[in-house]
XYZ file of C-alpha atoms in Angstrom:
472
model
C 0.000 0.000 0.000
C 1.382 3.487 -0.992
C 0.607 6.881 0.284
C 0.969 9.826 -1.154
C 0.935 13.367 0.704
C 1.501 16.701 -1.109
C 0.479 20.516 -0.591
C -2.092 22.291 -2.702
C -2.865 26.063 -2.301
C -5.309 25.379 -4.362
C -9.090 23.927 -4.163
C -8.394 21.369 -6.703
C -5.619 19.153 -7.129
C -4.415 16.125 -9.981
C -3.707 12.944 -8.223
C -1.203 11.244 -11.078
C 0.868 7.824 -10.954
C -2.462 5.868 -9.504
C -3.247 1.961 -10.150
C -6.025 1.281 -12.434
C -9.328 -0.472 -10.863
C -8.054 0.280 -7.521
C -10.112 1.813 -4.161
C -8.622 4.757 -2.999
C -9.093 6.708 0.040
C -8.325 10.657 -0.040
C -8.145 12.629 3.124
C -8.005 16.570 2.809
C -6.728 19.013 5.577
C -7.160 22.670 5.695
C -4.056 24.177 7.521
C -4.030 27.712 8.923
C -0.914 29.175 10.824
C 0.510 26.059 10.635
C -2.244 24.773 12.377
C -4.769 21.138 11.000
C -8.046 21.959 11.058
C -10.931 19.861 10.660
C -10.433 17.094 7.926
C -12.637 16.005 4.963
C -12.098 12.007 4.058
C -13.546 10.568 1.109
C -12.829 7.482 -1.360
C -13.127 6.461 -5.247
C -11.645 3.742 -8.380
C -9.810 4.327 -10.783
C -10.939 2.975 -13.971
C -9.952 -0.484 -14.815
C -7.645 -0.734 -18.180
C -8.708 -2.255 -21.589
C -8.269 -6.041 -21.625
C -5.577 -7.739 -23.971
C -5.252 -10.303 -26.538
C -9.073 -11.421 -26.693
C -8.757 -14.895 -28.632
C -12.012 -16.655 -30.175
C -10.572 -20.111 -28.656
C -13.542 -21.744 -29.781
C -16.478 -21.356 -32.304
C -19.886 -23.010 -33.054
C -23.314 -22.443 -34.328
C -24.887 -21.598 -31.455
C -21.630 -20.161 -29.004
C -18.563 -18.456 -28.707
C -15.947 -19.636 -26.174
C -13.615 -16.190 -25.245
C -9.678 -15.696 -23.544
C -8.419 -12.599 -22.901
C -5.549 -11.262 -20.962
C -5.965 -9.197 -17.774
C -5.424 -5.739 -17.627
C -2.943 -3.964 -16.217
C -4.306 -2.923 -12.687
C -6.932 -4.177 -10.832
C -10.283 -5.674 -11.419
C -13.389 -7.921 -10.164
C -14.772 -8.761 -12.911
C -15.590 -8.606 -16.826
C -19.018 -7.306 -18.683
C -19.088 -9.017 -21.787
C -21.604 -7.420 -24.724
C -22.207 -8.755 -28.190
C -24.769 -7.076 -30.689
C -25.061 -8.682 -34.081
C -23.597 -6.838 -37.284
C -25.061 -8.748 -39.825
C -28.550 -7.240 -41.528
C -31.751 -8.785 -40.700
C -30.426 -10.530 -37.706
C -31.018 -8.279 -34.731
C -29.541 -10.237 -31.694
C -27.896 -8.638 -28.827
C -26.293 -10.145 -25.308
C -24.671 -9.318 -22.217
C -23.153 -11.561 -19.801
C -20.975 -11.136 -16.876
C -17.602 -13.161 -16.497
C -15.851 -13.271 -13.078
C -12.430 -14.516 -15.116
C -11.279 -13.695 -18.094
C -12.410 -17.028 -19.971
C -15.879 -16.817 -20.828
C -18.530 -18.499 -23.321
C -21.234 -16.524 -24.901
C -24.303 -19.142 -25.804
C -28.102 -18.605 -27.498
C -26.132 -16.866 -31.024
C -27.675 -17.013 -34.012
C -25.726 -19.248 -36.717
C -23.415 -17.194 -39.162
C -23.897 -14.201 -37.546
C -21.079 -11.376 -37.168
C -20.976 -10.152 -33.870
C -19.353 -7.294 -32.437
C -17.932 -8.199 -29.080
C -16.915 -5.713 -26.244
C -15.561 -6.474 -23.210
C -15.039 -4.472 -19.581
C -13.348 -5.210 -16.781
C -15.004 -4.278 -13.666
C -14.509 -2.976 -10.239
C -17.102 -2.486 -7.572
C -19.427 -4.419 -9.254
C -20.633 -0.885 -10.762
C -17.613 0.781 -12.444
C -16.337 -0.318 -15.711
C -13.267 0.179 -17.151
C -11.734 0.747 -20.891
C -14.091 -1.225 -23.627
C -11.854 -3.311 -25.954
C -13.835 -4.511 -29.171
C -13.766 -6.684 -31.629
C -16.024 -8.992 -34.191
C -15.962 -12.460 -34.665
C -18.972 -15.047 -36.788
C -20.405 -17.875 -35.766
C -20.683 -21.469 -37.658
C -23.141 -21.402 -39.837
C -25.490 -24.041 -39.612
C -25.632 -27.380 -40.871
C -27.773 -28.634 -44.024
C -30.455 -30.934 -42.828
C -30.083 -32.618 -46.337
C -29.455 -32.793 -50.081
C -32.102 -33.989 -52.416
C -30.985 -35.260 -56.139
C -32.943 -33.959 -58.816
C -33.504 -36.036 -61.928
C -29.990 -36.247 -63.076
C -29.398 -37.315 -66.520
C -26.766 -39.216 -67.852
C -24.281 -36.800 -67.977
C -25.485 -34.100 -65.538
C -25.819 -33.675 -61.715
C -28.752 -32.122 -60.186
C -29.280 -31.774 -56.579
C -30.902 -29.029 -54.256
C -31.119 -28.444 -50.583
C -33.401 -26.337 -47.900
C -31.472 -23.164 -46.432
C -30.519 -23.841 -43.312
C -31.039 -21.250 -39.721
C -28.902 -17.870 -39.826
C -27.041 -17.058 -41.923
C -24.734 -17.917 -44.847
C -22.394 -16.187 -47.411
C -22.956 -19.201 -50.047
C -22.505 -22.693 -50.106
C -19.167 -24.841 -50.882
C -20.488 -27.656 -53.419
C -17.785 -30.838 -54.567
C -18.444 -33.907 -56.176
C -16.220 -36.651 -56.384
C -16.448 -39.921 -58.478
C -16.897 -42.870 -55.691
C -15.913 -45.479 -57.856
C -16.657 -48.330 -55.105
C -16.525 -47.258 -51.743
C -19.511 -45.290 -49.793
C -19.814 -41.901 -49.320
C -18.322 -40.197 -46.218
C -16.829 -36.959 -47.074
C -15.307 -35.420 -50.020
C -12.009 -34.075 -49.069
C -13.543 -30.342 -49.506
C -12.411 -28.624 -46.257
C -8.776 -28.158 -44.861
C -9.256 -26.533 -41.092
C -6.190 -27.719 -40.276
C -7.432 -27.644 -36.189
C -9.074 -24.059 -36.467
C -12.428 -22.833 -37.231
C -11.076 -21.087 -40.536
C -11.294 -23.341 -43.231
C -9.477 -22.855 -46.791
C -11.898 -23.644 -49.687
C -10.565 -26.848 -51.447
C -9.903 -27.522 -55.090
C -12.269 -28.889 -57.539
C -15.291 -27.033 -55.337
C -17.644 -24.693 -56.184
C -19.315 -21.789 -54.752
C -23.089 -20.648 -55.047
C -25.712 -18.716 -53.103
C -28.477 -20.476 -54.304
C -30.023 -23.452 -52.782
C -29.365 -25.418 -55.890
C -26.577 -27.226 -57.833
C -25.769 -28.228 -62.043
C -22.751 -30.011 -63.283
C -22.599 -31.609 -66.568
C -19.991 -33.767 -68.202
C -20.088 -36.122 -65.928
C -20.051 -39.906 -66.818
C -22.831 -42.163 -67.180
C -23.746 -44.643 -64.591
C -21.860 -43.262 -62.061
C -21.902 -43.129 -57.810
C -20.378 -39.138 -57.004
C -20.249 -37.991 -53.238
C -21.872 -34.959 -53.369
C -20.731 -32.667 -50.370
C -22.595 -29.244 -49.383
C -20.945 -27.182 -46.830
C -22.607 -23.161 -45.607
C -19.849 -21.018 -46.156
C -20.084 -17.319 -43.900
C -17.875 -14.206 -43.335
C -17.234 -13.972 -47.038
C -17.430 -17.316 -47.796
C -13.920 -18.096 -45.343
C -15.786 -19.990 -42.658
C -17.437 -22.994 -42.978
C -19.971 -25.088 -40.957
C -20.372 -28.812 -40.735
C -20.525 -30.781 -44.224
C -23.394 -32.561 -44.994
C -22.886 -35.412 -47.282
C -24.734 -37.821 -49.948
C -24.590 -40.112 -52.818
C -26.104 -39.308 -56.174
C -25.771 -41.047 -59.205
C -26.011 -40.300 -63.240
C -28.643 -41.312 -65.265
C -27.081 -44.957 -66.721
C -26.608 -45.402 -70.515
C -29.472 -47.623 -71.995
C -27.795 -51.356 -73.663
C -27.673 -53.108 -77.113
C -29.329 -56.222 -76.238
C -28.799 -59.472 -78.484
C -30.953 -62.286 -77.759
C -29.982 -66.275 -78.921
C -32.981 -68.610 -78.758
C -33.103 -71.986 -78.310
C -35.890 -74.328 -78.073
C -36.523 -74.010 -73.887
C -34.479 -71.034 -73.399
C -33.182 -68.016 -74.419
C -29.976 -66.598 -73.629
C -29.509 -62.934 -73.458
C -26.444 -60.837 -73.690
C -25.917 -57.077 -73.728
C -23.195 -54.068 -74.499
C -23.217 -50.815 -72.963
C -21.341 -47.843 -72.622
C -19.820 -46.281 -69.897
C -20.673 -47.078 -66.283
C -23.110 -49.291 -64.500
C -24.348 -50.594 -61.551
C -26.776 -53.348 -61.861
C -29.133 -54.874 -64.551
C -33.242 -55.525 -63.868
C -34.058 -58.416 -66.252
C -37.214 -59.951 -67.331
C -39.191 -61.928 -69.689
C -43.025 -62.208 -70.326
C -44.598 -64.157 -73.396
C -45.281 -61.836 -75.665
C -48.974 -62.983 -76.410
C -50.118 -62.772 -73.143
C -48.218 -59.818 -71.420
C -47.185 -61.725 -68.208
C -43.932 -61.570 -66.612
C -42.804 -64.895 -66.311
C -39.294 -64.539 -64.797
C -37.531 -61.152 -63.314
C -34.142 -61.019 -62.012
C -30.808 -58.789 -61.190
C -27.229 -59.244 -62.148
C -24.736 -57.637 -62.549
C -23.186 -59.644 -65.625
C -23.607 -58.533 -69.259
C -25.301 -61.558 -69.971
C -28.483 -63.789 -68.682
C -30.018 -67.479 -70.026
C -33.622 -67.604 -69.130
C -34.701 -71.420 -68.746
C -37.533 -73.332 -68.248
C -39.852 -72.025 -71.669
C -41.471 -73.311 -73.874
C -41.074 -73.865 -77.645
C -42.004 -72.023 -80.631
C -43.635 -69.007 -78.221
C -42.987 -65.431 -78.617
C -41.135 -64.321 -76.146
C -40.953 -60.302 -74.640
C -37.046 -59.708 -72.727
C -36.869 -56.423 -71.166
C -32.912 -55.274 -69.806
C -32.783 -51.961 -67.504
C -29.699 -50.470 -66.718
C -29.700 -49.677 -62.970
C -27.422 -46.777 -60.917
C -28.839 -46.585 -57.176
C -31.864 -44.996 -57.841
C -32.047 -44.388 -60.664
C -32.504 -46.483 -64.398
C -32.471 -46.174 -67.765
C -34.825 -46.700 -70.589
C -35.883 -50.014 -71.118
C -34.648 -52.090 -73.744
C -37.188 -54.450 -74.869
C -36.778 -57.072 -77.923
C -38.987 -60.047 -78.633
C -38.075 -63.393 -80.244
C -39.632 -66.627 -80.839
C -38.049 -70.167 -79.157
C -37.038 -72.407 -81.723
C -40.033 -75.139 -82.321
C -39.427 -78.738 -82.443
C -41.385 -80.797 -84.921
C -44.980 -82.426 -83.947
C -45.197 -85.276 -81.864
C -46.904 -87.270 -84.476
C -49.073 -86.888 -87.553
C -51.232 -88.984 -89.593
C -53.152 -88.824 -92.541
C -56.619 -90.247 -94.117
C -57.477 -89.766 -97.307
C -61.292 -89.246 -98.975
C -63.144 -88.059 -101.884
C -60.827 -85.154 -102.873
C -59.599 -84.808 -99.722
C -57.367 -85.118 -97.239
C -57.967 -85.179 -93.264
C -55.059 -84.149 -91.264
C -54.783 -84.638 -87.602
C -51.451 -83.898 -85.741
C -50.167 -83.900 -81.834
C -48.168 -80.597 -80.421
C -44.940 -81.303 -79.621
C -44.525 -81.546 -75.839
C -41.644 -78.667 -75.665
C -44.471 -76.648 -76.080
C -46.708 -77.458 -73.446
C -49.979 -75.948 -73.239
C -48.532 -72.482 -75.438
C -50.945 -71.704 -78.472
C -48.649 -72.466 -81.590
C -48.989 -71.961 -84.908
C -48.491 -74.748 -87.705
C -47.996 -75.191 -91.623
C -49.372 -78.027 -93.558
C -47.714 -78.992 -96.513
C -49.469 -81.612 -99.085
C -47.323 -82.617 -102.439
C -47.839 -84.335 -105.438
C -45.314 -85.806 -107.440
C -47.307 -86.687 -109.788
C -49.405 -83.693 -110.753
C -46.405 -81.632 -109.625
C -48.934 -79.726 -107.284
C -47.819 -78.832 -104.000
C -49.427 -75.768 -101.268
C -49.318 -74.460 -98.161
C -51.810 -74.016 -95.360
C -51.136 -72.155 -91.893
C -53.660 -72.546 -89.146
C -53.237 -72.957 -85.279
C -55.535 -75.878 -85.014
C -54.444 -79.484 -84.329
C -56.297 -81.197 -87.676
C -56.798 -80.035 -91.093
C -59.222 -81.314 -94.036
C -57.450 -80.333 -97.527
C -60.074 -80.035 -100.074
C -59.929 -80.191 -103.393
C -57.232 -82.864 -104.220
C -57.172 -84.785 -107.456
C -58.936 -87.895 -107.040
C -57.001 -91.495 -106.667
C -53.512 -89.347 -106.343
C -51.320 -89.827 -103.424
C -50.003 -86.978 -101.112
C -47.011 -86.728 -99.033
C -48.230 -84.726 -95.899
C -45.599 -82.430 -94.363
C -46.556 -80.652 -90.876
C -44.272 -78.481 -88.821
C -44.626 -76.046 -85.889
C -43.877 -72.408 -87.244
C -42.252 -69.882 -84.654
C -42.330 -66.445 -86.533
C -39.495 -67.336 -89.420
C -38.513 -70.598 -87.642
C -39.774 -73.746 -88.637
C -39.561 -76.975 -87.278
C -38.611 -80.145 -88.742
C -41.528 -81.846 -90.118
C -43.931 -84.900 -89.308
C -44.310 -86.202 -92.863
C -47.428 -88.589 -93.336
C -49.196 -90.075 -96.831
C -52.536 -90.892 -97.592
C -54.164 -91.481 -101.303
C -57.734 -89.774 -101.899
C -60.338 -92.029 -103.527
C -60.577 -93.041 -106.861
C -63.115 -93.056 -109.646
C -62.124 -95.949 -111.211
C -62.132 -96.367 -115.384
C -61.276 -99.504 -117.230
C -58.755 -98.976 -120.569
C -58.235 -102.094 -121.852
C -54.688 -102.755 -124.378
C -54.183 -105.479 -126.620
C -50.879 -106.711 -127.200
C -49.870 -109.500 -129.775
C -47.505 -112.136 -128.972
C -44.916 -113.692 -131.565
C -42.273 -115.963 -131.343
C -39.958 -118.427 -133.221
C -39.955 -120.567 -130.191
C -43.460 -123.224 -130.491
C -46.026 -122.286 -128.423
C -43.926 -119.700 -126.024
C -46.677 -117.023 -126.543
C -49.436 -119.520 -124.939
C -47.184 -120.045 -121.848
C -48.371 -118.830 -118.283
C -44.879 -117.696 -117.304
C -44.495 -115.986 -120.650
C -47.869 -113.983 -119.031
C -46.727 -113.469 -115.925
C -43.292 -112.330 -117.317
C -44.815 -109.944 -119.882
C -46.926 -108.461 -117.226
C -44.346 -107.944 -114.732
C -42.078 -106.009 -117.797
C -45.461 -103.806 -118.508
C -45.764 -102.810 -114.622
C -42.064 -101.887 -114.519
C -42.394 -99.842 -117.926
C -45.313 -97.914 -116.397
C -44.927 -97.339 -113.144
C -42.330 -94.324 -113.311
C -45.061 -92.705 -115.377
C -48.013 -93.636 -113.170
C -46.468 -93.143 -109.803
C -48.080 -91.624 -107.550
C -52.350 -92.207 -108.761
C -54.309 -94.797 -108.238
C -53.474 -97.735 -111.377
C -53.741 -101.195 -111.895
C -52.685 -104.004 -114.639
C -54.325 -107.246 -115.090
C -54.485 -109.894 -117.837
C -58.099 -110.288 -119.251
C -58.709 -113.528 -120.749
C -60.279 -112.723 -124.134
C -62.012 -115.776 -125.545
């Protein structure tokens, strides 16, 4: 404790060299003829001294945490006052601190604040004000929704967020295989001011649009709320989002139970959605996911027409569908037969058992070597009467299952149509130098047999008939 004692012949005097934030007591002494009269005591503070250093130690979205230095001098306490600097965002607080390490809670998000402090003595007197601003976080995206992205462009938008924000840091990176946690866009390095990372974007609006990208492909998509021009940055929200995959060139290979399918396609993809339905009937049959570039559907059944269908699939989202149709080979007719009757022909045939219970189409076939007459009927039904044939001729009968432009092999059957009958009667005269050869049975028999080999080439294939008439 000092004391200081000095003469004034004045009624005023200037105290100097005095402690800041310190309780003085003054004591004043008229003196006459060297004599003290009556004394008049009275006390006061000093003012305490600006604070020092004031460091932001620690910043969030809803708080800042405050360090100062002391000052020089005395004091009790600090008054701590913050009043919002950014527009439309009227916030102001005052808090008392009995150290000089203090958190300020309740803020706004994003917000600049101007902060003063005072150190106190007395509980009433405050000292020098230091100021200075600082922002808080801004706060954190609830989430991102992708738009309807097409192959080669990224669409995505999000909901503002409370407080405020400068703009928004946007990145997308390709995620090849792995999931999506971040996206390498901030680099805080321990501090609350982040640097804005390559390959980022900034916007103010609420919205995102890159194009070029590639088809069928997983990108992170990272959205961070940027404040104090665009320097600070809040927490990162993060999501996948995918391009629009390419649509394929599908081939499809029939055989007579199954079809195998195989595809190209360009650029990325995920996953395939396969399926088949007969085409007739519009019903999915089998449906099924892979991942290959190729698919064999099994179990169907012959000489149908058959609908395949091949979407390209990229997490939520697919491409056209590719849709081609194609008939199983057939396989001939069980079996067949033939009857013939007056200038006709009745036809009755089985379905082969490849195709079950399917409806299936058919061609019947009827020939005629003879008459060199041949034609062609299609039906669906299991038996056939061909009218209209010559009479007494015989057909070859030729059925097979028909599957679009496939055809089976066939069920052949014959059958002759009825005759009408006529009698043409040749005479033939016998001579020889050999004694009664001409009156011999075998000479006859051989003469006839030598006729029936001379004619048949001709007559093939009609009704005829040679027979010795005894002529008396």
């Amino acid at each position: 404790m000092s004391t200081q004692t000095f003469y004034e012949k004045n009624l005023f005097s200037q105290i100097s060299n005095l402690i800041a934030g310190t309780l003085y007591n003054v004591q004043v002494t008229p003196v006459k003829c060297n004599r003290s009269l009556n004394p008049q005591s009275f006390s006061f503070y000093t003012i305490p001294s600006a604070i020092r250093d004031l460091t932001v130690v620690e910043v969030t979205t809803s708080s800042l945490s405050l360090n100062w230095s002391k000052p020089e001098g005395n004091c009790d306490s600090y008054s701590v006052y913050l009043t919002s600097l950014t527009p439309s965002f009227t916030d102001k607080k005052t808090i008392e601190c009995s150290t000089n390490a203090c958190s300020v809670t309740n803020l706004k998000s994003g917000v600049q604040y101007n902060i003063t402090i005072t150190a106190k003595v007395n509980d009433t007197i405050e000292g020098v004000p230091f100021s200075a601003s600082h922002y808080t976080k801004p706060s954190k995206i609830s989430s991102i929704t992708p738009e309807n992205n097409s192959s080669k462009v990224i669409k995505a938008s999000w909901t503002k967020p409370d407080g405020y924000q400068s703009g928004f840091e946007y990145c997308l990176k390709e995620a090849g295989n792995i999931s999506c946690q971040d996206c390498n866009i901030q680099n805080c390095d321990g501090s609350s001011n982040c640097t804005i990372s390559r390959n980022c974007s900034i916007t103010t609006d609420l919205s995102m649009e890159e194009s070029g990208k590639s088809a069928g492909t997983m990108y992170c998509l990272c959205v961070t709320p940027l404040t104090n021009d665009n320097s600070l940055a809040g927490e990162t929200t993060v999501t996948s989002t995918y391009t629009e995959p390419n649509t394929v060139n599908l081939s499809l290979t029939p055989d007579s139970k199954s079809i195998f399918s195989n595809w190209t396609i360009a650029e990325n993809y995920q996953s395939f959605q396969v399926s088949i339905r007969e085409s007739e009937s519009n019903n999915i049959l089998q449906s099924d996911k892979t991942e290959n570039l190729y698919y064999t559907f099994q179990g169907l059944h012959a000489a149908v027409n058959y609908t395949v269908t091949v979407t390209t699939v990229n997490g939520d989202l697919k491409s056209d569908v590719v849709t081609v149709s194609i008939f199983t080979k057939p396989t001939k007719p069980e079996s067949c037969s033939a009857k013939g009757g007056q200038a006709g022909i009745n036809v009755t045939y089985v379905p082969p058992i490849d195709s079950g219970n399917s409806n299936i189409n058919y061609s019947v076939k009827y020939i005629s070597s003879f008459w060199k007459e041949e034609n062609v009927t299609y039906t669906n039904k299991t038996n056939i009467n061909i009218p209209n044939l010559q009479n007494g001729t015989t057909y070859r009968i030729e059925v097979r299952v028909v599957a679009g432009s496939l055809m089976s092999d066939p069920c052949t059957a014959e059958a002759q149509t009825e005759p009408e009958k006529m009698t043409l009667t040749l005479i033939m005269m016998c001579s020889s130098i050999e004694p009664l050869y001409c009156g011999k049975i075998t000479t006859k028999d051989d003469m006839l047999k030598k006729l029936t080999d001379l004619t048949n080439p001709t007559l093939n294939g009609v009704y005829w008939g040679l027979k010795w008439v005894n002529r008396n």
